[in-house]
Short mmCIF file of C-alpha atoms in Angstrom, two decimals:
data_model
loop_
_atom_site.label_atom_id
_atom_site.label_comp_id
_atom_site.label_asym_id
_atom_site.label_seq_id
_atom_site.Cartn_x
_atom_site.Cartn_y
_atom_site.Cartn_z
CA UNK A 120 -154.25 124.91 17.49
CA UNK A 121 -155.51 128.18 18.99
CA UNK A 122 -155.62 128.27 22.78
CA UNK A 123 -158.81 129.83 24.14
CA UNK A 124 -159.65 130.70 27.76
CA UNK A 125 -163.35 130.96 28.67
CA UNK A 126 -164.40 132.40 32.05
CA UNK A 127 -167.69 133.15 33.76
CA UNK A 128 -167.81 136.60 35.36
CA UNK A 129 -169.97 137.38 38.37
CA UNK A 130 -169.40 139.68 41.32
CA UNK A 131 -166.21 137.89 42.37
CA UNK A 132 -163.50 138.65 39.84
CA UNK A 133 -160.36 137.56 41.71
CA UNK A 134 -160.72 133.85 40.79
CA UNK A 135 -161.31 134.85 37.16
CA UNK A 136 -158.16 137.01 37.15
CA UNK A 137 -156.08 134.24 38.75
CA UNK A 138 -157.29 131.72 36.16
CA UNK A 139 -156.40 133.98 33.23
CA UNK A 140 -153.01 134.94 34.69
CA UNK A 141 -152.15 131.29 35.25
CA UNK A 142 -153.13 130.30 31.69
CA UNK A 143 -149.94 131.68 30.18
CA UNK A 144 -150.52 130.05 26.77
CA UNK A 145 -153.97 131.58 26.19
CA UNK A 146 -154.19 133.46 22.91
CA UNK A 147 -157.76 134.71 23.36
CA UNK A 148 -160.05 135.19 26.35
CA UNK A 149 -163.84 134.97 26.24
CA UNK A 150 -165.71 136.41 29.22
CA UNK A 151 -169.36 135.52 29.85
CA UNK A 152 -171.17 138.12 31.93
CA UNK A 153 -174.58 139.63 32.56
CA UNK A 154 -175.60 143.27 32.34
CA UNK A 155 -175.07 143.40 36.10
CA UNK A 156 -171.48 142.11 35.86
CA UNK A 157 -170.46 143.94 32.69
CA UNK A 158 -168.34 146.43 34.66
CA UNK A 159 -166.50 143.56 36.37
CA UNK A 160 -165.71 142.17 32.91
CA UNK A 161 -164.37 145.56 31.80
CA UNK A 162 -162.03 145.67 34.79
CA UNK A 163 -160.66 142.26 33.89
CA UNK A 164 -160.07 143.28 30.28
CA UNK A 165 -157.96 146.23 31.47
CA UNK A 166 -155.62 143.91 33.36
CA UNK A 167 -154.26 141.87 30.44
CA UNK A 168 -152.65 142.60 27.03
CA UNK A 169 -154.73 139.89 25.36
CA UNK A 170 -157.56 139.93 22.81
CA UNK A 171 -160.88 139.65 24.69
CA UNK A 172 -164.44 138.88 23.68
CA UNK A 173 -167.20 139.77 26.14
CA UNK A 174 -170.47 137.86 25.78
CA UNK A 175 -173.42 139.35 27.66
CA UNK A 176 -176.28 137.01 28.50
CA UNK A 177 -179.10 136.46 30.96
CA UNK A 178 -178.04 135.25 34.42
CA UNK A 179 -181.11 132.97 34.70
CA UNK A 180 -182.68 132.26 31.27
CA UNK A 181 -181.67 128.67 30.52
CA UNK A 182 -182.67 128.83 26.84
CA UNK A 183 -180.48 131.86 26.15
CA UNK A 184 -177.61 130.43 28.13
CA UNK A 185 -177.80 127.08 26.33
CA UNK A 186 -177.78 128.83 22.94
CA UNK A 187 -174.71 130.82 23.93
CA UNK A 188 -172.96 127.65 25.13
CA UNK A 189 -173.62 125.86 21.84
CA UNK A 190 -172.51 128.93 19.88
CA UNK A 191 -169.22 129.06 21.80
CA UNK A 192 -168.64 125.36 21.22
CA UNK A 193 -169.21 125.72 17.47
CA UNK A 194 -167.20 128.92 17.19
CA UNK A 195 -164.17 127.43 18.93
CA UNK A 196 -164.22 123.96 17.45
CA UNK A 197 -160.74 122.55 17.05
CA UNK A 198 -159.27 124.90 19.66
CA UNK A 199 -157.55 123.97 22.92
CA UNK A 200 -159.98 125.30 25.52
CA UNK A 201 -159.67 126.11 29.22
CA UNK A 202 -162.90 126.94 31.06
CA UNK A 203 -162.91 128.64 34.48
CA UNK A 204 -166.15 127.92 36.36
CA UNK A 205 -165.20 129.82 39.54
CA UNK A 206 -167.49 132.84 39.14
CA UNK A 207 -170.83 133.69 37.53
CA UNK A 208 -174.18 131.98 38.14
CA UNK A 209 -174.62 128.29 38.84
CA UNK A 210 -176.85 127.87 35.79
CA UNK A 211 -174.06 129.27 33.58
CA UNK A 212 -171.62 126.74 35.03
CA UNK A 213 -174.04 123.83 34.55
CA UNK A 214 -174.84 124.79 30.96
CA UNK A 215 -171.22 125.37 29.93
CA UNK A 216 -170.06 122.18 31.60
CA UNK A 217 -172.80 120.08 30.01
CA UNK A 218 -172.03 121.53 26.57
CA UNK A 219 -168.25 121.13 26.68
CA UNK A 220 -167.74 118.10 28.94
CA UNK A 221 -167.10 115.69 26.07
CA UNK A 222 -165.29 118.18 23.81
CA UNK A 223 -161.71 117.13 22.99
CA UNK A 224 -158.83 119.29 24.25
CA UNK A 225 -161.00 120.96 26.88
CA UNK A 226 -160.20 121.28 30.56
CA UNK A 227 -162.21 122.76 33.41
CA UNK A 228 -160.76 124.56 36.39
CA UNK A 229 -161.97 126.11 39.63
CA UNK A 230 -160.18 128.71 41.79
CA UNK A 231 -161.09 128.63 45.49
CA UNK A 232 -160.92 131.43 48.06
CA UNK A 233 -157.34 130.57 48.99
CA UNK A 234 -156.14 130.89 45.37
CA UNK A 235 -155.86 127.16 44.74
CA UNK A 236 -156.40 126.37 41.05
CA UNK A 237 -158.07 122.96 40.81
CA UNK A 238 -158.16 120.92 37.60
CA UNK A 239 -161.53 119.10 37.37
CA UNK A 240 -160.15 116.18 35.38
CA UNK A 241 -156.97 115.36 37.27
CA UNK A 242 -158.00 116.69 40.70
CA UNK A 243 -154.58 118.27 41.01
CA UNK A 244 -154.20 121.81 42.30
CA UNK A 245 -151.57 124.51 42.57
CA UNK A 246 -151.41 128.04 43.92
CA UNK A 247 -152.37 130.99 41.76
CA UNK A 248 -150.97 134.50 42.19
CA UNK A 249 -152.35 138.00 42.39
CA UNK A 250 -150.72 141.24 43.52
CA UNK A 251 -152.33 142.71 46.66
CA UNK A 252 -153.58 145.96 45.14
CA UNK A 253 -154.75 144.24 41.96
CA UNK A 254 -157.39 142.64 44.19
CA UNK A 255 -158.66 146.10 45.07
CA UNK A 256 -158.56 147.35 41.48
CA UNK A 257 -160.71 144.41 40.35
CA UNK A 258 -163.43 145.74 42.64
CA UNK A 259 -163.02 149.30 41.39
CA UNK A 260 -161.13 150.43 44.47
CA UNK A 261 -157.79 151.95 43.53
CA UNK A 262 -155.79 153.39 46.42
CA UNK A 263 -155.15 157.13 46.43
CA UNK A 264 -152.42 156.96 49.06
CA UNK A 265 -150.86 154.67 51.67
CA UNK A 266 -147.74 154.32 53.83
CA UNK A 267 -145.65 151.17 54.13
CA UNK A 268 -144.80 149.98 57.63
CA UNK A 269 -141.18 149.40 56.60
CA UNK A 270 -140.72 153.15 56.08
CA UNK A 271 -141.03 153.78 59.83
CA UNK A 272 -137.91 153.68 62.01
CA UNK A 273 -137.02 152.24 65.38
CA UNK A 274 -137.11 155.80 66.73
CA UNK A 275 -140.73 156.07 65.57
CA UNK A 276 -141.64 152.86 67.39
CA UNK A 277 -139.89 154.07 70.56
CA UNK A 278 -141.95 157.28 70.38
CA UNK A 279 -145.13 155.19 70.21
CA UNK A 280 -144.16 153.43 73.45
CA UNK A 281 -143.48 156.80 75.06
CA UNK A 282 -146.81 158.21 73.88
CA UNK A 283 -148.68 155.26 75.38
CA UNK A 284 -146.95 155.85 78.71
CA UNK A 285 -147.68 159.61 78.70
CA UNK A 286 -151.32 159.11 77.72
CA UNK A 287 -152.09 157.07 80.86
CA UNK A 288 -151.78 160.22 82.98
CA UNK A 289 -154.95 161.76 81.52
CA UNK A 290 -156.51 160.13 78.46
CA UNK A 291 -159.21 162.77 77.82
CA UNK A 292 -156.73 165.66 77.95
CA UNK A 293 -154.29 163.79 75.72
CA UNK A 294 -157.08 163.19 73.20
CA UNK A 295 -157.97 166.90 73.20
CA UNK A 296 -154.39 167.92 72.56
CA UNK A 297 -153.78 165.44 69.76
CA UNK A 298 -157.10 165.60 67.88
CA UNK A 299 -155.81 167.48 64.86
CA UNK A 300 -159.21 168.01 63.26
CA UNK A 301 -160.09 170.24 66.23
CA UNK A 302 -157.03 172.47 65.71
CA UNK A 303 -156.63 174.81 62.76
CA UNK A 304 -152.92 175.17 63.49
CA UNK A 305 -150.95 172.25 64.94
CA UNK A 306 -148.30 174.66 66.20
CA UNK A 307 -150.87 176.67 68.20
CA UNK A 308 -152.83 174.01 70.07
CA UNK A 309 -155.01 175.46 72.83
CA UNK A 310 -154.40 174.53 76.47
CA UNK A 311 -156.98 172.32 78.22
CA UNK A 312 -159.00 173.53 81.20
CA UNK A 313 -156.67 171.60 83.53
CA UNK A 314 -153.62 173.32 82.04
CA UNK A 315 -152.33 170.47 79.87
CA UNK A 316 -150.48 171.74 76.80
CA UNK A 317 -148.73 170.56 73.65
CA UNK A 318 -146.18 172.56 71.67
CA UNK A 319 -145.40 170.99 68.29
CA UNK A 320 -142.80 172.00 65.69
CA UNK A 321 -143.48 170.65 62.23
CA UNK A 322 -140.08 171.77 60.98
CA UNK A 323 -138.19 169.97 63.75
CA UNK A 324 -140.69 167.09 64.08
CA UNK A 325 -140.58 167.66 67.81
CA UNK A 326 -143.20 168.10 70.53
CA UNK A 327 -143.13 169.18 74.18
CA UNK A 328 -146.08 168.01 76.21
CA UNK A 329 -147.31 168.89 79.70
CA UNK A 330 -150.10 166.58 80.82
CA UNK A 331 -151.91 167.05 84.13
CA UNK A 332 -153.60 164.19 85.93
CA UNK A 333 -157.39 163.93 86.12
CA UNK A 334 -157.52 166.20 89.21
CA UNK A 335 -155.02 168.73 87.90
CA UNK A 336 -152.81 168.23 90.95
CA UNK A 337 -149.62 167.01 89.26
CA UNK A 338 -148.28 166.71 85.76
CA UNK A 339 -145.89 164.81 83.52
CA UNK A 340 -143.53 166.73 81.22
CA UNK A 341 -142.04 164.98 78.20
CA UNK A 342 -140.41 165.74 74.85
CA UNK A 343 -141.06 163.69 71.73
CA UNK A 344 -138.94 163.66 68.61
CA UNK A 345 -138.83 161.43 65.54
CA UNK A 346 -138.62 161.69 61.77
CA UNK A 347 -142.35 160.98 61.31
CA UNK A 348 -143.74 162.56 64.47
CA UNK A 349 -146.46 164.53 62.65
CA UNK A 350 -147.69 161.26 61.13
CA UNK A 351 -147.68 159.49 64.49
CA UNK A 352 -148.76 161.85 67.26
CA UNK A 353 -152.12 163.11 66.03
CA UNK A 354 -155.54 161.43 65.68
CA UNK A 355 -154.41 158.19 67.36
CA UNK A 356 -152.09 157.35 64.44
CA UNK A 357 -149.63 156.14 67.10
CA UNK A 358 -152.07 153.36 67.98
CA UNK A 359 -152.42 152.32 64.34
CA UNK A 360 -148.62 152.12 64.08
CA UNK A 361 -148.47 149.95 67.21
CA UNK A 362 -151.11 147.58 65.82
CA UNK A 363 -149.34 147.40 62.45
CA UNK A 364 -146.02 146.56 64.12
CA UNK A 365 -147.62 143.87 66.30
CA UNK A 366 -149.36 142.31 63.29
CA UNK A 367 -146.06 142.19 61.37
CA UNK A 368 -144.72 139.87 64.08
CA UNK A 369 -146.75 137.07 62.47
CA UNK A 370 -144.46 135.10 60.16
CA UNK A 371 -147.20 134.78 57.53
CA UNK A 372 -147.58 138.53 57.05
CA UNK A 373 -145.93 139.70 53.82
CA UNK A 374 -146.57 143.46 53.79
CA UNK A 375 -148.38 146.05 55.87
CA UNK A 376 -149.71 149.44 54.72
CA UNK A 377 -151.14 152.21 56.92
CA UNK A 378 -153.48 155.15 56.24
CA UNK A 379 -154.89 153.55 53.11
CA UNK A 380 -157.10 156.15 51.43
CA UNK A 381 -159.50 155.55 48.54
CA UNK A 382 -161.15 158.18 46.34
CA UNK A 383 -164.31 159.48 47.99
CA UNK A 384 -167.53 158.15 46.50
CA UNK A 385 -171.03 159.34 47.25
CA UNK A 386 -172.91 157.09 49.63
CA UNK A 387 -169.78 155.55 51.10
CA UNK A 388 -169.49 156.55 54.79
CA UNK A 389 -165.79 155.72 55.00
CA UNK A 390 -163.00 156.12 52.45
CA UNK A 391 -159.99 155.18 54.58
CA UNK A 392 -158.81 151.83 55.92
CA UNK A 393 -156.41 152.19 58.85
CA UNK A 394 -154.29 149.16 57.95
CA UNK A 395 -154.19 146.72 55.03
CA UNK A 396 -152.23 143.51 55.55
CA UNK A 397 -151.03 141.20 52.78
CA UNK A 398 -151.36 137.55 53.78
CA UNK A 399 -150.36 134.58 51.58
CA UNK A 400 -153.76 134.24 49.88
CA UNK A 401 -155.84 137.23 50.93
CA UNK A 402 -155.90 140.74 52.31
CA UNK A 403 -156.74 141.68 55.89
CA UNK A 404 -158.43 145.03 56.56
CA UNK A 405 -157.84 146.43 60.06
CA UNK A 406 -159.75 149.17 61.87
CA UNK A 407 -158.14 150.68 65.01
CA UNK A 408 -159.95 152.50 67.82
CA UNK A 409 -158.48 153.37 71.21
CA UNK A 410 -162.02 152.93 72.56
CA UNK A 411 -165.41 152.25 71.02
CA UNK A 412 -167.38 155.48 71.34
CA UNK A 413 -169.91 154.64 68.65
CA UNK A 414 -170.78 151.05 67.81
CA UNK A 415 -171.86 152.08 64.30
CA UNK A 416 -168.10 152.43 63.56
CA UNK A 417 -168.14 148.64 63.13
CA UNK A 418 -170.97 148.86 60.59
CA UNK A 419 -169.08 151.56 58.67
CA UNK A 420 -165.97 149.37 58.63
CA UNK A 421 -167.97 146.39 57.37
CA UNK A 422 -169.48 148.55 54.62
CA UNK A 423 -166.03 149.78 53.58
CA UNK A 424 -164.79 146.20 53.33
CA UNK A 425 -167.76 145.33 51.13
CA UNK A 426 -167.14 148.32 48.86
CA UNK A 427 -163.39 147.89 48.50
CA UNK A 428 -162.79 144.14 48.49
CA UNK A 429 -164.10 140.68 47.69
CA UNK A 430 -165.12 137.77 49.87
CA UNK A 431 -161.52 136.59 50.28
CA UNK A 432 -160.67 139.69 52.35
CA UNK A 433 -160.91 139.39 56.13
CA UNK A 434 -161.61 142.08 58.70
CA UNK A 435 -160.12 142.80 62.13
CA UNK A 436 -161.40 145.43 64.59
CA UNK A 437 -158.77 146.34 67.21
CA UNK A 438 -159.35 148.43 70.34
CA UNK A 439 -156.95 149.51 73.07
CA UNK A 440 -158.89 150.42 76.22
CA UNK A 441 -161.54 148.30 77.85
CA UNK A 442 -164.94 149.98 77.50
CA UNK A 443 -167.04 150.63 80.56
CA UNK A 444 -170.70 149.79 80.91
CA UNK A 445 -173.18 151.20 78.42
CA UNK A 446 -173.43 154.96 78.44
CA UNK A 447 -175.93 156.48 76.04
CA UNK A 448 -173.68 159.48 75.43
CA UNK A 449 -170.53 157.74 74.22
CA UNK A 450 -169.99 154.05 75.03
CA UNK A 451 -171.16 150.57 74.26
CA UNK A 452 -169.93 147.69 76.34
CA UNK A 453 -167.43 145.12 75.22
CA UNK A 454 -169.98 142.38 74.57
CA UNK A 455 -171.99 144.65 72.25
CA UNK A 456 -168.88 145.32 70.16
CA UNK A 457 -167.88 141.66 70.02
CA UNK A 458 -171.39 140.66 68.98
CA UNK A 459 -171.53 143.34 66.29
CA UNK A 460 -168.19 142.13 64.89
CA UNK A 461 -169.43 138.54 64.94
CA UNK A 462 -172.56 139.56 62.99
CA UNK A 463 -170.30 141.05 60.29
CA UNK A 464 -167.80 138.16 60.37
CA UNK A 465 -165.08 140.52 61.61
CA UNK A 466 -162.47 139.41 64.15
CA UNK A 467 -162.31 141.45 67.37
CA UNK A 468 -159.28 142.13 69.57
CA UNK A 469 -158.97 144.29 72.68
CA UNK A 470 -155.52 144.88 74.20
CA UNK A 471 -156.81 145.53 77.72
CA UNK A 472 -158.88 142.34 77.75
CA UNK A 473 -155.95 140.29 76.46
CA UNK A 474 -153.58 141.71 79.09
CA UNK A 475 -156.09 140.84 81.83
CA UNK A 476 -156.44 137.27 80.65
CA UNK A 477 -153.59 136.30 78.27
CA UNK A 478 -154.08 132.57 78.79
CA UNK A 479 -157.68 132.58 77.55
CA UNK A 480 -157.69 135.45 75.06
CA UNK A 481 -155.94 135.00 71.68
CA UNK A 482 -153.28 137.53 70.75
CA UNK A 483 -153.02 139.19 67.35
CA UNK A 484 -150.63 136.55 66.01
CA UNK A 485 -153.04 133.75 66.97
CA UNK A 486 -155.97 135.56 65.37
CA UNK A 487 -154.14 135.87 62.05
CA UNK A 488 -153.10 132.21 62.18
CA UNK A 489 -156.75 131.33 62.74
CA UNK A 490 -157.81 133.35 59.70
CA UNK A 491 -155.36 131.48 57.49
CA UNK A 492 -156.80 128.15 58.66
CA UNK A 493 -160.32 129.03 57.54
CA UNK A 494 -162.09 130.40 54.48
CA UNK A 495 -163.91 133.69 54.78
CA UNK A 496 -167.69 133.45 55.25
CA UNK A 497 -168.47 137.01 54.24
#
């Protein structure tokens, strides 16, 4: 008896992939899609060494859908059939279910957002599996490059602590010295008007910094050295590494990647995700900003999440310093940022606010635990 797997394909392809991967005895897979979801079907086909049939139909025309359902039933008579109703349109699911419900040797399954595979007949469920970056590939978002947190050393983390201490002396001057996009040559960084300076050696992965206070009356002199200093010191990468390390403290976190870059596509305002976290049943995208200078950064982050992931991916926007009151030139206040994140169903965390009120503000570990207790509403 031939074993056939039938799946409905809409915009969300992860539950379809999990269903096929779990059906280890399937000898043939039939995907039902529309013209709009044909590309999603193609991506699924590329993931498995199985014979596939792709049936394209209307997403709303009941007559056409019913004819296709009857055709599939006739064509696969006598087969052992598994039907995944997790994706696609509701009218597809209703038509397919009505057609096959009394067919012998047929089972129906549904995969929820937390990867539980539920058998309609028995009500039993078990966990499905999917590799973290396969999720991205199913949405056409293959990573160009990334760095694993585990590749950083204790020396690197100690340098981050030192950088955060140095930076307190004069945050604007420190930002000027370490904004690499403003310097053509990292080994010839210009001095600030107050006299602050940074001398960096790429060969030695070493930096000597002189940072004057806001009035230019006194200064702090420090040397920094670590194996990955060029990857840490510039463009607030040190803050991203701190956030990644703090997130890894959560026992549910499996893997953490930093500087996750995707191929640039026209119309996409952002092609890099600061941090991607692998949780037991989803990915977490993290955006890191020392301070919110432009509230549209949250919109760009939300758009990137939409472009690179499905609804089972969560978002977290992390900031370091507490913003001041609204300033039309560079700042939005804290409540604006929190409200914007809420509108996009993105979690918000601010280190300064948490340190001021640790008993009432959740820490990063609590936020991640909370995400795992709920399904994503995006």
